[in-house]
């Protein structure tokens, strides 16, 4: 009986095969990871639209605050002293006409002075008439040689002295009449009473201010500008003021001061207000002065957003293969319609974010789409 060797069982090694299969599977999938990551990043990027910085003809304006004041304010008083006010015929805010009586003083003393002056004039005229009559008779007697030539000369001298006294008396009467007229204060021009500094019964002095009158009711707007802005304003430029209740009052620059104040380095702009629309003298209002048009760099107004209190634009950049938004602080100027002047920042032709700018932060991933497809990604505005 032959002996055969027993069969030896050989174990099957399966672990390396599984590891090889797993390695092959992982190796096959590893090529899709970057593409998947990029697709996920692209889907999460915010869709925005852009527009270029453009050169446009834009209205040039100067914004400044100033006071409303009378074009000419007249300080009125009387020319006599020591008289009492008996009638005050106007009050603040009342319109008056040229020659209208504004107040009256107690004129009894002036009446007496005028009567004395008139009596003195009549006395002088009577003396002059007598002197002329005596001279006429003397001339007749001199022709008949009843009086001497020396006596005739004396009569002529008396006549001349009498006529001189008439002139003096007439001047005194005119002065008394003028002083008598000072008992009434009359308006020197049409206007509006802006201030009253006297009361009935008050004893007034010559030259003291009693009333104040805005001549013709004309008001103007006065603004102080630094020399850099003053040079751009000229007579005839249009202004617009925003009054109480949002009422817009328009006017024109009448004059620009030729120099600047040595202390403040500012000059004054004077603008007429043909229709003040209820503005009061002394009101302090912001105004816009239109100084013409100029070709300047502009961006859409929607592209400018506030970040930390500063005007900011977002430009497009590529970093590590991704499209991102870069924040840039800028200075803006005049605004006209949907466009804002850009004083500094991106150059003409450079693209800035318009739609979606309010939702961006510096470095956010974005994808630029046509304007019709732009929609802000889910989230909150920063």
XYZ file of C-alpha atoms in Angstrom, residues 42-224:
183
model
C -18.880 78.816 -7.935
C -22.406 77.992 -6.837
C -21.918 79.857 -3.525
C -20.392 83.028 -5.132
C -22.678 86.024 -5.227
C -23.992 87.035 -8.627
C -23.194 90.695 -9.338
C -23.239 93.074 -12.261
C -20.548 95.582 -13.115
C -20.283 98.863 -14.953
C -17.248 100.877 -16.041
C -16.140 104.195 -14.630
C -17.220 106.662 -17.333
C -16.446 110.253 -18.249
C -19.630 112.372 -18.368
C -20.670 116.015 -18.535
C -21.943 116.634 -15.030
C -23.358 119.727 -13.360
C -20.824 121.319 -11.029
C -22.298 122.418 -7.703
C -21.103 123.910 -4.451
C -22.970 122.982 -1.262
C -22.673 125.555 1.506
C -24.773 127.016 4.307
C -25.424 130.720 4.730
C -27.691 133.291 6.313
C -30.701 135.029 4.809
C -30.336 138.794 5.274
C -31.879 142.019 3.947
C -30.234 143.433 0.853
C -30.486 146.868 2.501
C -31.699 147.445 6.051
C -32.301 151.078 6.984
C -31.942 152.304 10.568
C -34.444 155.101 11.152
C -34.378 157.816 13.796
C -35.312 161.448 14.387
C -33.148 164.586 14.240
C -34.439 166.344 17.341
C -33.792 165.575 20.991
C -35.823 165.743 24.143
C -39.239 165.198 22.575
C -41.749 162.558 23.605
C -43.293 159.988 21.252
C -47.031 160.644 21.089
C -48.034 158.213 18.305
C -46.450 155.006 17.035
C -48.260 154.088 13.828
C -46.482 150.894 12.669
C -45.378 147.561 14.078
C -42.887 144.848 13.185
C -43.692 143.019 9.945
C -45.880 145.794 8.542
C -45.376 146.940 4.967
C -45.061 150.693 4.492
C -44.922 153.067 1.539
C -42.452 155.848 0.853
C -43.490 159.018 2.716
C -45.824 157.214 5.120
C -45.803 158.580 8.698
C -44.306 156.004 11.051
C -44.403 157.916 14.350
C -45.126 161.400 15.697
C -43.460 163.398 18.450
C -44.921 166.026 20.776
C -44.597 169.155 18.609
C -45.887 171.900 20.897
C -42.427 173.368 21.464
C -41.685 173.185 17.740
C -45.003 174.896 16.959
C -43.989 177.783 19.232
C -40.556 178.087 17.604
C -42.123 178.132 14.141
C -44.584 180.871 15.102
C -41.770 182.988 16.522
C -39.741 182.556 13.344
C -42.704 183.504 11.164
C -43.337 186.635 13.290
C -39.678 187.642 13.015
C -39.884 187.255 9.253
C -42.956 189.466 9.037
C -41.226 192.094 11.185
C -38.158 192.052 8.941
C -40.264 192.324 5.821
C -42.087 195.336 7.263
C -38.769 197.009 8.072
C -37.515 196.313 4.567
C -40.672 197.790 3.052
C -40.250 200.969 5.145
C -36.592 201.227 4.165
C -37.462 200.924 0.472
C -40.160 203.584 0.803
C -37.772 205.973 2.610
C -35.167 205.428 -0.105
C -37.688 206.218 -2.828
C -38.666 209.482 -1.120
C -35.019 210.345 -0.536
C -34.214 209.878 -4.203
C -37.003 212.330 -5.133
C -35.725 214.868 -2.584
C -32.154 214.406 -3.779
C -33.188 215.255 -7.330
C -34.671 218.509 -6.040
C -31.540 218.993 -3.941
C -33.463 219.005 -0.654
C -31.099 216.386 0.852
C -27.434 215.777 0.373
C -25.800 212.845 -1.406
C -24.563 211.579 1.957
C -28.084 211.351 3.339
C -29.177 209.457 0.241
C -26.352 206.968 0.773
C -27.497 206.429 4.339
C -31.021 205.634 3.104
C -29.614 203.097 0.654
C -27.600 201.476 3.427
C -30.679 201.264 5.641
C -32.606 199.632 2.784
C -29.810 197.059 2.257
C -29.661 196.262 5.985
C -33.412 195.782 6.123
C -33.359 193.388 3.169
C -30.533 191.431 4.826
C -32.591 191.136 7.999
C -35.417 189.757 5.835
C -33.057 187.085 4.476
C -31.939 186.154 7.993
C -35.506 185.979 9.254
C -36.589 183.865 6.287
C -33.729 181.414 6.901
C -34.735 181.229 10.559
C -38.327 180.549 9.555
C -37.185 177.790 7.146
C -35.026 176.197 9.872
C -37.919 176.269 12.315
C -40.205 174.732 9.697
C -37.646 171.992 9.049
C -37.321 171.238 12.757
C -41.099 171.226 12.942
C -41.195 168.551 10.196
C -38.843 166.380 12.272
C -41.723 165.791 14.672
C -42.944 163.184 12.153
C -40.772 160.209 11.139
C -41.647 159.214 7.573
C -40.576 156.141 5.603
C -37.721 157.046 3.236
C -38.640 154.165 0.890
C -41.074 151.308 0.436
C -40.280 148.402 2.718
C -41.098 146.181 5.679
C -40.604 147.169 9.321
C -38.144 144.607 10.700
C -37.457 146.022 14.168
C -39.020 148.461 16.656
C -36.911 149.984 19.412
C -39.285 152.668 20.736
C -42.471 152.799 22.754
C -45.200 155.482 22.927
C -44.381 158.032 25.608
C -40.644 157.513 25.332
C -38.424 160.630 25.172
C -36.032 160.184 22.264
C -32.669 161.654 21.317
C -31.370 162.817 17.968
C -29.686 160.105 15.933
C -30.904 157.178 18.056
C -32.278 154.144 16.202
C -36.035 153.894 16.638
C -37.158 151.639 13.771
C -35.501 149.360 11.230
C -36.791 149.002 7.682
C -35.991 146.359 5.039
C -35.915 148.427 1.865
C -38.399 147.142 -0.735
C -38.655 143.923 1.316
C -35.688 142.485 -0.623
C -33.810 139.562 0.916
C -30.547 137.951 -0.079
C -28.564 134.856 0.878
C -24.977 135.296 2.039
C -22.582 132.355 2.153
C -18.940 132.200 3.222
